[in-house]
């Protein structure tokens, strides 16, 4: 991964910031400049609540290169309350307890690192929604 | 298709798909080109189109088309490298067809080539996964097989089926690949082995996944109506490409390959046929779930019935729509940017009656569909056999 690129989109990764189409109201994550639904270019930033439910999930035993030390890890498509799907890793949950439609919430966690001298990458993950 | 002009396949040539540790990308290409030139009287080309997905990263070679053309002795022939992830080879073929139809050129050499094994382990999976949305998928550890696992889980949930029902895609592919001397895996498998296979990206196991491999395949195209095999012309009846939303999370329905659906429909329109008239097909069975969804996208079955077709014998050599007749990606192997060219060459052999033990009975129309970026890109070709005996 490249440092400049990671730096450029860190706001969206740390705060789950996407876009809302001013024209048709569609919410999108990650941000887009052209609406997926109505192709309008009129967009504004939108802060997602981070709440959603599991739409699908998978446990990976053949990892992406930067995730070797976490293998196996669980990924999920999360259906956010505001509409869009987001793909992310799950955390604080055993694979056997994950199921479709399970409520989850976003947390910020360490995702990967470049060893002792490299950067540490943080990003959103999702965990089972805590009762409060 | 342009009714004034036609495009015909003159010859096809292969290397076997596998791990070619002793050969460079240029040597792989030379092997396929030598084979294709053996089957045609054409030896002068107006243009060369090279489909390749990853040489810039794996072999650290940009402009690989020019590099290969020079190595293979085509000095002075214009050459372009074409990349659209997994569909690179099919896209190269598509561009060659468009170029001949334009009237600017009369003959074209299409080459699909991929040298995978210069990179190994997880690094090769990362290079392949770069065809997806790097910042929002691969960054989070979501590989190509991870995407397929997510799709398969949802498909099983919505259609209320178990993973063992997907086994027949792999069993069929291996049955057919066993008879293809160019196939990477020529062993037959059964349900018991499928159920014991290691999980890659749950619910998907290793026998749901096509192996990545080295390979090269070449096709000679011409605007002249010349024989492909004695008494047979092979005409390109449709050549079509479509794009849809690339990242999985932004698709309106992750269980539908929009691009594949649109591309197939436009191809049927171009060829003037419907799905039921297709006698044999090569679809993009990189993962068994993709085979099921591709059957649906091409209109061979209704949405949600792709798995049923495989379990009713519908995809066998004698089925209603035989697929993976040379082993498909699963057994023949998936040499990245070369795969789309292999598919087209294989259906040409079927139409010409040159498919050996796996010959489908007297086919007239054949379809090859290749996908890139987990279905974000789709390229569909339809070939017609014209018998002049």
Coordinates of C-alpha atoms in Angstrom, one line a residue, chain A residues 16 29 76-80 84-88 124 126, chain B residues 249:
Chain A
X16 CA -17.1 6.3 7.9
X29 CA -20.0 4.6 0.8
X76 CA -18.5 -9.2 5.9
X77 CA -20.7 -7.2 3.7
X78 CA -22.6 -5.0 6.2
X79 CA -25.9 -3.4 5.2
X80 CA -25.7 0.0 6.8
X84 CA -25.5 1.1 1.3
X85 CA -23.4 -2.1 1.7
X86 CA -19.9 -1.7 3.1
X87 CA -17.2 -4.5 3.1
X88 CA -15.0 -4.8 6.1
X124 CA -13.2 0.6 10.4
X126 CA -17.6 -4.1 12.6
Chain B
X249 CA -20.6 -3.2 -2.2

